[in-house]
Every structure is written in structure tokens, then in C-alpha cells.
Coordinates of N, CA and C in Angstrom, one line a residue:
X13 N -6.7 -24.4 29.6 CA -5.6 -23.5 29.7 C -5.1 -23.1 28.3
X14 N -5.1 -24.1 27.4 CA -4.6 -23.8 26.0 C -5.6 -22.9 25.3
X15 N -6.9 -23.0 25.6 CA -7.9 -22.2 24.9 C -7.7 -20.7 25.4
X16 N -7.5 -20.5 26.7 CA -7.3 -19.2 27.2 C -6.0 -18.6 26.7
X17 N -4.9 -19.3 26.6 CA -3.7 -18.8 26.0 C -3.9 -18.4 24.5
X18 N -4.6 -19.2 23.8 CA -4.9 -18.9 22.4 C -5.7 -17.6 22.3
X19 N -6.7 -17.5 23.1 CA -7.5 -16.3 23.1 C -6.7 -15.0 23.3
X20 N -5.8 -15.1 24.3 CA -4.9 -14.0 24.6 C -4.0 -13.7 23.4
X21 N -3.5 -14.7 22.7 CA -2.7 -14.5 21.5 C -3.5 -13.9 20.4
X22 N -4.7 -14.3 20.2 CA -5.6 -13.7 19.2 C -5.8 -12.2 19.5
X23 N -6.1 -11.9 20.8 CA -6.3 -10.5 21.1 C -5.0 -9.7 20.9
X24 N -3.9 -10.2 21.2 CA -2.6 -9.5 21.0 C -2.4 -9.2 19.5
X25 N -2.7 -10.2 18.6 CA -2.6 -10.0 17.2 C -3.6 -8.9 16.7
X26 N -4.8 -9.0 17.2 CA -5.8 -8.0 16.8 C -5.4 -6.6 17.3
X27 N -4.9 -6.5 18.5 CA -4.5 -5.2 19.0 C -3.3 -4.6 18.1
X28 N -2.4 -5.5 17.7 CA -1.3 -5.1 16.9 C -1.7 -4.6 15.6
X29 N -2.7 -5.3 14.9 CA -3.2 -4.9 13.6 C -3.8 -3.5 13.7
X30 N -4.7 -3.3 14.8 CA -5.3 -2.1 15.0 C -4.4 -0.9 15.2
X31 N -3.4 -1.2 16.1 CA -2.4 -0.1 16.4 C -1.5 0.3 15.2
X32 N -1.3 -0.6 14.3 CA -0.4 -0.4 13.2 C -1.2 0.2 12.0
X33 N -2.5 0.4 12.1 CA -3.3 0.9 11.0 C -2.8 2.3 10.5
X34 N -2.7 2.5 9.2 CA -2.3 3.8 8.7 C -3.4 4.4 7.9
X35 N -3.3 5.7 7.6 CA -4.2 6.4 6.8 C -3.6 6.8 5.5
X36 N -4.3 6.6 4.4 CA -3.7 6.9 3.1 C -4.8 7.4 2.2
X37 N -4.4 8.0 1.0 CA -5.3 8.4 0.0 C -5.9 7.2 -0.7
X38 N -7.0 7.5 -1.5 CA -7.6 6.4 -2.2 C -6.8 5.9 -3.4
X39 N -6.9 4.7 -3.8 CA -6.2 4.1 -4.9 C -7.0 4.3 -6.2
X40 N -6.3 4.2 -7.3 CA -7.0 4.3 -8.6 C -8.2 3.4 -8.8
X41 N -8.1 2.2 -8.2 CA -9.2 1.2 -8.3 C -10.4 1.7 -7.6
X42 N -10.2 2.2 -6.4 CA -11.3 2.7 -5.6 C -11.9 4.0 -6.3
X43 N -11.0 4.8 -6.9 CA -11.5 6.0 -7.6 C -12.4 5.6 -8.8
X44 N -12.0 4.5 -9.5 CA -12.8 4.0 -10.6 C -14.1 3.6 -10.2
X45 N -14.2 2.8 -9.1 CA -15.5 2.3 -8.6 C -16.3 3.5 -8.1
X46 N -15.7 4.5 -7.5 CA -16.5 5.6 -7.0 C -17.1 6.4 -8.1
X47 N -16.3 6.6 -9.2 CA -16.8 7.3 -10.4 C -18.0 6.5 -11.0
X48 N -17.9 5.2 -11.0 CA -18.9 4.4 -11.5 C -20.2 4.5 -10.7
X49 N -20.0 4.6 -9.3 CA -21.2 4.9 -8.5 C -21.8 6.2 -8.8
X50 N -21.0 7.2 -9.1 CA -21.6 8.6 -9.4 C -22.3 8.5 -10.7
X51 N -21.8 7.8 -11.7 CA -22.6 7.6 -12.9 C -23.9 7.0 -12.7
X52 N -23.9 6.0 -11.8 CA -25.2 5.2 -11.6 C -26.2 6.2 -10.9
X53 N -25.7 7.1 -10.0 CA -26.6 8.0 -9.3 C -27.3 8.9 -10.3
X54 N -26.7 9.1 -11.5 CA -27.3 10.0 -12.5 C -28.4 9.4 -13.3
X55 N -28.5 8.0 -13.1 CA -29.6 7.3 -13.9 C -30.9 7.5 -13.1
X56 N -31.9 8.0 -13.8 CA -33.2 8.3 -13.2 C -33.8 7.1 -12.6
X57 N -33.8 5.9 -13.3 CA -34.4 4.7 -12.8 C -33.6 3.5 -13.1
X58 N -33.4 2.7 -12.2 CA -32.6 1.5 -12.4 C -33.5 0.3 -12.1
X59 N -33.6 -0.7 -13.0 CA -34.5 -1.8 -12.8 C -33.9 -2.7 -11.7
X60 N -34.7 -3.2 -10.8 CA -34.2 -4.1 -9.7 C -33.5 -5.3 -10.3
X61 N -32.5 -5.8 -9.6 CA -31.8 -6.9 -10.1 C -31.7 -8.0 -9.0
X62 N -31.5 -9.2 -9.3 CA -31.3 -10.3 -8.3 C -30.0 -10.1 -7.5
X63 N -30.0 -10.7 -6.4 CA -28.8 -10.6 -5.6 C -27.8 -11.5 -6.2
X64 N -26.5 -11.2 -6.0 CA -25.4 -12.0 -6.5 C -24.5 -12.3 -5.3
X65 N -24.4 -13.6 -5.0 CA -23.6 -14.0 -3.8 C -23.4 -15.5 -3.9
X66 N -22.3 -16.0 -3.3 CA -22.0 -17.5 -3.3 C -23.2 -18.2 -2.6
X67 N -23.5 -19.4 -3.0 CA -24.6 -20.1 -2.4 C -24.3 -20.4 -0.9
X68 N -23.1 -20.5 -0.5 CA -22.7 -20.7 0.9 C -22.4 -19.5 1.7
X69 N -22.8 -18.3 1.2 CA -22.4 -17.1 1.8 C -22.8 -17.0 3.3
X70 N -24.0 -17.4 3.7 CA -24.5 -17.4 5.0 C -23.6 -18.3 6.0
X71 N -23.1 -19.4 5.4 CA -22.3 -20.3 6.2 C -20.8 -19.8 6.2
X72 N -20.3 -19.4 5.1 CA -18.8 -19.2 5.0 C -18.4 -17.7 4.7
X73 N -19.4 -16.8 4.6 CA -19.1 -15.4 4.5 C -19.0 -15.0 3.1
X74 N -18.9 -13.6 2.9 CA -18.9 -12.6 4.0 C -20.2 -12.6 4.8
X75 N -20.1 -12.4 6.1 CA -21.2 -12.5 7.0 C -21.8 -11.2 7.3
X76 N -23.1 -11.2 7.6 CA -23.8 -10.1 8.3 C -23.5 -10.3 9.8
X77 N -23.5 -9.2 10.5 CA -23.2 -9.3 11.9 C -24.1 -10.2 12.7
X78 N -25.4 -10.3 12.2 CA -26.3 -11.2 12.9 C -26.0 -12.7 12.6
X79 N -25.2 -12.9 11.6 CA -24.9 -14.3 11.3 C -23.6 -14.8 11.9
X80 N -22.7 -13.8 12.2 CA -21.4 -14.2 12.7 C -21.5 -14.7 14.1
X81 N -21.0 -15.9 14.4 CA -21.0 -16.5 15.7 C -19.6 -16.8 16.2
X82 N -18.6 -16.2 15.5 CA -17.2 -16.5 15.9 C -16.9 -15.8 17.2
X83 N -16.0 -16.4 18.0 CA -15.6 -15.8 19.2 C -14.2 -15.2 19.2
X84 N -13.5 -15.3 18.1 CA -12.2 -14.7 18.0 C -12.4 -13.1 17.9
X85 N -11.4 -12.4 18.4 CA -11.5 -11.0 18.4 C -11.5 -10.4 16.9
X86 N -12.2 -9.4 16.7 CA -12.3 -8.6 15.5 C -11.8 -7.2 15.7
X87 N -11.4 -6.6 14.6 CA -11.1 -5.1 14.6 C -12.3 -4.4 14.1
X88 N -12.8 -3.5 14.9 CA -14.1 -2.8 14.6 C -13.7 -1.5 13.8
X89 N -14.2 -1.5 12.5 CA -14.0 -0.3 11.7 C -15.3 0.3 11.3
X90 N -16.4 0.1 12.0 CA -17.7 0.7 11.7 C -18.5 -0.2 10.9
X91 N -18.5 0.1 9.6 CA -19.4 -0.7 8.7 C -18.9 -2.1 8.4
X92 N -17.6 -2.4 8.8 CA -17.1 -3.7 8.7 C -16.3 -4.0 9.9
X93 N -16.2 -5.3 10.2 CA -15.3 -5.8 11.2 C -14.3 -6.8 10.5
X94 N -13.1 -6.7 10.9 CA -12.0 -7.5 10.2 C -11.4 -8.5 11.1
X95 N -11.3 -9.7 10.7 CA -10.7 -10.8 11.5 C -9.2 -10.7 11.3
X96 N -8.4 -10.3 12.3 CA -7.0 -10.1 12.1 C -6.2 -11.4 12.0
X97 N -5.0 -11.3 11.5 CA -4.1 -12.5 11.5 C -2.7 -12.0 11.4
X98 N -1.8 -12.9 11.7 CA -0.4 -12.5 11.6 C 0.0 -12.1 10.2
X99 N 0.7 -11.0 10.0 CA 1.1 -10.5 8.7 C 0.1 -9.6 8.0
X100 N -1.0 -9.3 8.6 CA -2.0 -8.5 8.0 C -1.7 -7.0 8.4
X101 N -1.8 -6.1 7.4 CA -1.6 -4.7 7.6 C -2.8 -4.0 7.1
X102 N -3.3 -3.1 8.0 CA -4.5 -2.4 7.8 C -4.3 -0.9 7.3
X103 N -5.1 -0.5 6.3 CA -5.0 0.8 5.8 C -6.4 1.4 5.6
X104 N -6.6 2.6 6.1 CA -7.8 3.3 6.0 C -7.7 4.4 4.9
X105 N -8.4 4.2 3.8 CA -8.3 5.1 2.7 C -9.3 6.3 2.8
X106 N -8.8 7.5 2.7 CA -9.5 8.7 3.0 C -9.8 9.5 1.8
X107 N -11.0 10.0 1.6 CA -11.3 10.8 0.4 C -10.7 12.2 0.6
X108 N -10.1 12.7 -0.4 CA -9.3 14.0 -0.2 C -10.2 15.1 0.2
X109 N -11.4 15.3 -0.5 CA -12.2 16.5 -0.2 C -12.9 16.4 1.2
X110 N -13.6 15.3 1.4 CA -14.4 15.2 2.6 C -13.6 14.7 3.9
X111 N -12.4 14.1 3.6 CA -11.6 13.5 4.7 C -12.4 12.4 5.4
X112 N -13.3 11.8 4.8 CA -14.0 10.6 5.4 C -13.3 9.4 4.9
X113 N -13.4 8.3 5.7 CA -12.9 7.0 5.3 C -13.8 6.4 4.4
X114 N -13.4 6.0 3.2 CA -14.2 5.5 2.1 C -13.9 4.0 1.8
X115 N -12.8 3.5 2.3 CA -12.4 2.1 2.0 C -11.5 1.6 3.0
X116 N -11.5 0.3 3.2 CA -10.5 -0.3 4.1 C -9.6 -1.2 3.3
X117 N -8.3 -0.9 3.4 CA -7.3 -1.7 2.7 C -6.6 -2.7 3.6
X118 N -6.5 -3.9 3.1 CA -5.9 -5.0 3.8 C -4.8 -5.6 3.0
X119 N -3.6 -5.4 3.5 CA -2.4 -5.9 2.8 C -2.0 -7.2 3.4
X120 N -1.9 -8.3 2.6 CA -1.6 -9.6 3.1 C -1.2 -10.5 2.0
X121 N -0.2 -11.4 2.3 CA 0.3 -12.4 1.4 C 0.6 -11.8 0.0
X122 N 1.4 -10.8 0.0 CA 1.8 -10.1 -1.3 C 0.6 -9.6 -2.1
X123 N -0.5 -9.4 -1.5 CA -1.7 -8.9 -2.2 C -2.4 -7.8 -1.4
X124 N -3.3 -7.1 -2.0 CA -4.1 -6.1 -1.3 C -5.5 -6.3 -1.6
X125 N -6.3 -6.2 -0.5 CA -7.8 -6.3 -0.6 C -8.4 -5.0 -0.1
X126 N -9.2 -4.3 -0.9 CA -9.9 -3.1 -0.5 C -11.3 -3.5 -0.4
X127 N -12.0 -3.1 0.7 CA -13.4 -3.4 0.9 C -14.2 -2.1 1.2
X128 N -15.4 -2.1 0.7 CA -16.3 -1.0 0.9 C -17.7 -1.6 1.1
X129 N -18.4 -1.3 2.2 CA -19.8 -1.8 2.5 C -20.8 -0.7 2.1
X130 N -21.9 -1.1 1.5 CA -22.9 -0.2 1.1 C -24.3 -0.7 1.5
X131 N -25.2 0.3 1.8 CA -26.6 -0.1 2.1 C -27.2 -0.6 0.8
X132 N -28.2 -1.5 0.9 CA -28.8 -2.1 -0.2 C -30.2 -2.5 0.1
X133 N -31.1 -2.7 -0.9 CA -32.5 -3.2 -0.6 C -32.5 -4.5 0.1
X134 N -33.6 -4.8 0.7 CA -33.7 -6.1 1.4 C -33.8 -7.3 0.4
X135 N -34.5 -7.1 -0.7 CA -34.8 -8.3 -1.5 C -34.1 -8.3 -2.9
X136 N -33.5 -7.2 -3.2 CA -32.8 -7.1 -4.5 C -31.3 -6.8 -4.3
X137 N -30.5 -6.9 -5.4 CA -29.1 -6.7 -5.2 C -28.6 -5.5 -6.0
X138 N -27.3 -5.2 -5.8 CA -26.6 -4.1 -6.5 C -25.5 -4.5 -7.4
X139 N -24.9 -5.7 -7.2 CA -23.7 -6.0 -7.9 C -23.8 -6.1 -9.4
X140 N -25.0 -6.6 -9.9 CA -25.1 -6.7 -11.3 C -25.1 -5.3 -12.0
X141 N -25.8 -4.4 -11.4 CA -25.9 -3.0 -12.1 C -24.6 -2.3 -11.9
X142 N -24.0 -2.4 -10.7 CA -22.7 -1.6 -10.5 C -21.6 -2.2 -11.3
X143 N -21.5 -3.5 -11.5 CA -20.4 -4.1 -12.2 C -20.3 -3.6 -13.7
X144 N -21.4 -3.4 -14.3 CA -21.4 -2.9 -15.7 C -20.9 -1.4 -15.7
X145 N -21.2 -0.6 -14.7 CA -20.7 0.7 -14.6 C -19.2 0.8 -14.4
X146 N -18.7 -0.1 -13.6 CA -17.2 -0.2 -13.3 C -16.5 -0.6 -14.6
X147 N -17.0 -1.6 -15.3 CA -16.4 -2.0 -16.5 C -16.3 -0.9 -17.5
X148 N -17.4 -0.1 -17.6 CA -17.4 1.0 -18.5 C -16.4 2.1 -18.1
X149 N -16.2 2.3 -16.8 CA -15.2 3.3 -16.4 C -13.8 2.9 -16.7
X150 N -13.5 1.6 -16.5 CA -12.2 1.1 -16.8 C -11.9 1.3 -18.3
X151 N -12.8 0.9 -19.1 CA -12.6 1.1 -20.6 C -12.4 2.5 -21.0
X152 N -13.2 3.4 -20.4 CA -13.1 4.8 -20.7 C -11.7 5.4 -20.3
X153 N -11.1 4.8 -19.3 CA -9.8 5.3 -18.9 C -8.7 4.6 -19.6
X154 N -9.0 3.8 -20.6 CA -8.0 3.1 -21.4 C -7.6 1.8 -20.9
X155 N -8.3 1.2 -20.0 CA -7.9 -0.1 -19.4 C -8.6 -1.2 -20.2
X156 N -8.4 -2.4 -19.8 CA -9.0 -3.6 -20.4 C -9.7 -4.4 -19.3
X157 N -10.8 -5.0 -19.6 CA -11.6 -5.7 -18.6 C -12.4 -6.8 -19.2
X158 N -12.5 -7.9 -18.5 CA -13.3 -9.0 -18.9 C -14.1 -9.5 -17.7
X159 N -15.3 -10.0 -17.9 CA -16.1 -10.6 -16.8 C -15.9 -12.1 -16.8
X160 N -15.7 -12.6 -15.7 CA -15.5 -14.1 -15.5 C -16.4 -14.5 -14.3
X161 N -16.6 -15.8 -14.3 CA -17.3 -16.4 -13.1 C -16.2 -16.8 -12.1
X162 N -16.2 -16.1 -11.0 CA -15.2 -16.4 -9.9 C -15.8 -17.1 -8.7
X163 N -15.0 -17.2 -7.6 CA -15.4 -17.9 -6.4 C -16.6 -17.2 -5.7
X164 N -16.8 -15.9 -6.0 CA -17.9 -15.2 -5.4 C -19.1 -14.9 -6.3
X165 N -19.0 -15.5 -7.5 CA -19.9 -15.2 -8.6 C -19.3 -14.4 -9.7
X166 N -20.0 -13.6 -10.4 CA -19.4 -12.8 -11.5 C -18.4 -11.8 -10.9
X167 N -17.3 -11.6 -11.6 CA -16.3 -10.6 -11.2 C -15.6 -10.1 -12.4
X168 N -15.0 -8.9 -12.2 CA -14.3 -8.3 -13.3 C -12.8 -8.4 -13.1
X169 N -12.1 -8.9 -14.1 CA -10.6 -9.0 -14.1 C -10.1 -8.0 -15.1
X170 N -9.3 -7.0 -14.6 CA -9.0 -5.9 -15.4 C -7.5 -5.6 -15.3
X171 N -7.1 -4.8 -16.3 CA -5.8 -4.1 -16.3 C -6.1 -2.6 -16.3
X172 N -5.7 -2.0 -15.1 CA -6.1 -0.6 -14.8 C -4.9 0.2 -15.1
X173 N -5.1 1.3 -15.9 CA -3.9 2.2 -16.2 C -3.3 2.8 -14.9
X174 N -2.0 2.8 -14.9 CA -1.3 3.5 -13.8 C -1.0 4.9 -14.2
X175 N -1.6 5.9 -13.4 CA -1.5 7.3 -13.8 C -0.2 7.8 -13.1
X176 N 0.6 8.6 -13.8 CA 1.8 9.2 -13.2 C 1.3 10.4 -12.4
X177 N 1.8 10.5 -11.2 CA 1.3 11.6 -10.3 C 1.4 13.0 -10.9
X178 N 0.3 13.7 -10.9 CA 0.2 15.1 -11.3 C 0.2 15.3 -12.8
X179 N 0.6 14.4 -13.6 CA 0.7 14.7 -15.0 C -0.5 14.2 -15.8
X180 N -1.2 13.3 -15.3 CA -2.3 12.7 -16.0 C -1.9 11.6 -17.0
X181 N -0.6 11.5 -17.3 CA -0.1 10.5 -18.2 C -0.2 9.1 -17.5
X182 N -0.1 8.1 -18.3 CA -0.1 6.7 -17.8 C 1.2 6.0 -18.0
X183 N 1.5 5.1 -17.1 CA 2.8 4.4 -17.2 C 2.4 2.9 -17.0
X184 N 2.0 2.3 -18.1 CA 1.6 0.8 -17.9 C 0.3 0.6 -17.3
X185 N 0.1 -0.6 -16.8 CA -1.2 -1.0 -16.2 C -0.9 -2.1 -15.2
X186 N -1.9 -2.2 -14.2 CA -1.7 -3.2 -13.2 C -3.0 -4.0 -13.1
X187 N -2.8 -5.3 -12.8 CA -4.0 -6.2 -12.7 C -4.8 -5.9 -11.5
X188 N -6.1 -6.0 -11.6 CA -7.1 -5.9 -10.5 C -8.3 -6.7 -10.7
X189 N -8.8 -7.2 -9.6 CA -10.1 -8.0 -9.7 C -11.1 -7.2 -8.9
X190 N -12.3 -7.0 -9.5 CA -13.4 -6.3 -8.8 C -14.4 -7.4 -8.5
X191 N -14.7 -7.6 -7.2 CA -15.6 -8.6 -6.7 C -16.7 -8.0 -5.9
X192 N -17.9 -8.7 -5.8 CA -19.0 -8.1 -5.1 C -19.9 -9.2 -4.6
X193 N -20.5 -8.9 -3.4 CA -21.4 -9.9 -2.8 C -22.6 -9.1 -2.2
X194 N -23.8 -9.5 -2.6 CA -25.0 -8.9 -2.0 C -25.4 -9.7 -0.8
X195 N -25.6 -9.0 0.3 CA -26.0 -9.6 1.6 C -27.4 -9.1 2.0
X196 N -27.8 -9.4 3.2 CA -29.1 -8.9 3.7 C -29.0 -7.4 4.0
X197 N -29.6 -6.6 3.1 CA -29.6 -5.1 3.3 C -28.3 -4.5 3.1
X198 N -27.3 -5.2 2.6 CA -26.0 -4.6 2.3 C -25.4 -5.2 1.1
X199 N -24.4 -4.5 0.6 CA -23.6 -4.9 -0.6 C -22.1 -4.7 -0.2
X200 N -21.3 -5.7 -0.3 CA -19.8 -5.6 0.0 C -19.1 -5.7 -1.3
X201 N -18.3 -4.6 -1.6 CA -17.5 -4.6 -2.8 C -16.0 -4.8 -2.4
X202 N -15.3 -5.6 -3.2 CA -13.9 -5.8 -2.9 C -13.1 -5.5 -4.2
X203 N -11.9 -5.0 -4.0 CA -10.9 -4.9 -5.1 C -9.6 -5.6 -4.7
X204 N -9.2 -6.5 -5.5 CA -8.0 -7.3 -5.2 C -6.9 -7.0 -6.2
X205 N -5.7 -6.7 -5.6 CA -4.6 -6.3 -6.4 C -3.4 -7.1 -5.9
X206 N -2.2 -7.0 -6.7 CA -1.0 -7.8 -6.3 C -1.1 -9.2 -6.8
X207 N -0.4 -10.1 -6.0 CA -0.3 -11.5 -6.5 C -1.7 -12.2 -6.7
X208 N -2.7 -11.9 -5.9 CA -3.9 -12.6 -6.0 C -4.7 -12.1 -7.3
X209 N -4.3 -10.9 -7.8 CA -4.9 -10.5 -9.1 C -4.1 -10.9 -10.3
X210 N -2.8 -11.0 -10.1 CA -1.9 -11.4 -11.2 C -2.0 -12.9 -11.5
X211 N -2.2 -13.7 -10.4 CA -2.3 -15.1 -10.5 C -3.6 -15.6 -9.7
X212 N -4.8 -15.4 -10.3 CA -6.0 -15.7 -9.5 C -6.0 -17.2 -9.0
X213 N -5.3 -18.1 -9.7 CA -5.3 -19.5 -9.2 C -4.5 -19.6 -7.9
X214 N -3.8 -18.6 -7.5 CA -3.0 -18.6 -6.3 C -3.5 -17.5 -5.3
X215 N -4.8 -17.4 -5.2 CA -5.5 -16.3 -4.5 C -6.3 -16.8 -3.3
X216 N -6.1 -18.1 -2.8 CA -6.9 -18.6 -1.8 C -6.9 -17.8 -0.5
X217 N -5.7 -17.4 -0.1 CA -5.5 -16.6 1.1 C -6.3 -15.3 1.1
X218 N -6.2 -14.6 0.1 CA -6.9 -13.3 0.0 C -8.4 -13.4 -0.2
X219 N -8.8 -14.5 -0.9 CA -10.2 -14.8 -1.0 C -10.8 -15.2 0.3
X220 N -10.1 -15.9 1.1 CA -10.6 -16.3 2.4 C -10.6 -15.1 3.3
X221 N -9.7 -14.1 3.1 CA -9.8 -12.9 3.9 C -11.1 -12.1 3.6
X222 N -11.4 -12.1 2.3 CA -12.7 -11.4 1.9 C -13.9 -12.1 2.6
X223 N -13.8 -13.4 2.6 CA -14.9 -14.2 3.2 C -15.1 -13.9 4.7
X224 N -13.9 -13.6 5.3 CA -14.0 -13.4 6.8 C -14.5 -12.1 7.2
X225 N -14.7 -11.1 6.3 CA -15.2 -9.8 6.7 C -16.7 -9.9 7.2
X226 N -17.0 -9.2 8.3 CA -18.3 -9.1 8.8 C -18.8 -7.7 8.5
X227 N -20.0 -7.6 7.9 CA -20.6 -6.3 7.6 C -21.6 -5.9 8.7
X228 N -21.5 -4.7 9.1 CA -22.4 -4.1 10.2 C -23.3 -3.1 9.5
X229 N -24.5 -3.5 9.1 CA -25.4 -2.6 8.4 C -26.0 -1.6 9.4
X230 N -26.3 -2.1 10.6 CA -27.0 -1.2 11.5 C -28.5 -1.0 11.2
X231 N -29.2 -0.3 12.0 CA -30.6 -0.1 11.8 C -31.0 1.3 11.3
X232 N -30.1 2.2 11.1 CA -30.4 3.5 10.5 C -30.8 3.4 9.1
X233 N -32.0 4.0 8.7 CA -32.4 4.0 7.3 C -31.4 4.7 6.4
X234 N -31.0 4.0 5.3 CA -30.1 4.6 4.4 C -30.5 4.3 3.0
X235 N -30.3 5.2 2.0 CA -30.7 4.9 0.6 C -29.8 3.8 0.1
X236 N -30.2 3.0 -0.8 CA -29.4 2.0 -1.5 C -28.2 2.7 -2.2
X237 N -27.0 2.1 -2.1 CA -25.8 2.5 -2.6 C -25.0 3.5 -1.8
X238 N -25.6 4.0 -0.7 CA -24.9 4.8 0.2 C -23.8 4.0 1.0
X239 N -22.6 4.6 1.1 CA -21.6 3.9 1.9 C -21.9 3.8 3.3
X240 N -21.8 2.6 3.9 CA -22.0 2.5 5.3 C -20.8 3.1 6.0
X241 N -21.0 4.0 7.0 CA -19.9 4.7 7.6 C -18.8 3.8 8.1
X242 N -17.5 4.2 7.8 CA -16.3 3.5 8.3 C -15.6 4.5 9.2
X243 N -14.8 3.9 10.1 CA -14.0 4.8 11.0 C -12.7 4.1 11.4
X244 N -11.8 4.9 12.0 CA -10.6 4.3 12.5 C -10.8 3.2 13.5
X245 N -9.9 2.3 13.7 CA -10.1 1.1 14.5 C -10.5 1.5 16.0
X246 N -11.5 0.8 16.5 CA -11.9 1.0 17.9 C -11.3 -0.2 18.6
X247 N -11.6 -0.3 19.9 CA -11.0 -1.4 20.7 C -11.4 -2.7 20.1
X248 N -10.5 -3.7 20.2 CA -10.7 -5.0 19.7 C -11.9 -5.7 20.4
X249 N -12.8 -6.3 19.6 CA -14.0 -7.0 20.2 C -14.3 -8.2 19.4
X250 N -15.3 -9.0 19.9 CA -15.7 -10.2 19.1 C -16.7 -9.7 18.1
X251 N -17.1 -10.6 17.2 CA -18.0 -10.2 16.1 C -19.4 -9.9 16.5
X252 N -19.8 -10.4 17.6 CA -21.2 -10.2 18.1 C -21.2 -9.7 19.5

């Protein structure tokens, strides 16, 4: 009886998270990463690189949909499924020109986590090459960045300029962490802002949230670095 009641409670939380999802424009951090992707597309040939992921990724996430065996309800967003929890607010970030969803924003514990899933080669990774392009973009825009060894492997900790709307001028900077994990035929990029970026030692909740994401690569052939399609929340379902 207790198990059944808990499952109903989990479904209610998942439904509430899905129903409260909002649509917004992209953040400066996502724009920086997108510009870095565009720069990489202009490179004629990129040498294959090793995958970058925690040693325990298959056990503790982020998971591929074939690895996830959890029975708790997930919110289906297409290329990713999100494990809801009390206090989690969901935001779908939409590209202005195309009006397509290009990132999923998760607001939780005074922090924000933005995730983007990409197609990737089966045997090589993307994070090592993309990370360098992001760092270059941040510095070109007047920000500061350093590479450190974080809980998911190499990550970028940056101060990103805050652009004043419409003027192009900047007003200070805000902390951001750019993280990435190479999985089986996919790459998951995350941007962490707020408390978990300003105080990385106090970021366990948001890092666990990133770990809980399930990536849905699908079987459709896609070129490496193409965004796996995202969409508005569908009905709550389990991870598999």
C-alpha cells in the first residue's frame, strides 16, 4: 500500500512539473555554446577525440534510455527525460529565428541547470573539442574562464558578461559552469548557474539533477553535433 501511494505521489509531482513548464528565450550561456558549435562546424576536419565521462556514468548517470531501469515517472521532453522532484521548475528555451526548442532549463535549489543533448559518434567523444571552442567564445566576449577537473570530468568555470538588453553594453558578469558527458552515440552538455556555480562546493543537489537526466538518442541517423530534437512535455511516463 505504501508503495502504491508513493507512486501516485511521484506521478502527481511529475504532472505538476510538466504542467508548470514555461517557454522562454535562450540565455547568454546557451548562446555562447551555440556560437561555439557554429565555429566548430566551420572547421573542415576535426581529429577524433576520446570520450569524456565519469567512470561510473553507466551506473549513476547521466543515463542512456537503454540503461535506465528506474520505475519512477519521468517528464518526456523528446531528446531527454527529466526526473521530477518537489521544487523543480521546468523551462523550455526556444531559438528566436526557428522557434525550435534548443535547451531545457531546470530551476532548482537556487540554481539553474540547462541541458542540451547532441548526436555523437559511437566510439569517440565531443566534449574535448567543443570545450575549447566554448572557452574561446567566452574570452572573445570579454569573459574569464578556467578549466578544472570537476565531478563529471573536465569542466569550464567562467564569468560570463551580462549584456544589457538591446544596447550591446555589458553590466558585470555572472558565474557559470559548462559541463559535458559523452555517452553511447550522444553527448549531453550542461550549463550550471546560480548558487551551484558561485559555490561549486555547495552544488551536490544540482549535480545530482544532471546525473538523473536520461538521454533518448533514438535510431534515426544524425550527423555528430546535431541537436537531438526536444519538445514540450508529453504525458508523464517511466524512463523505459
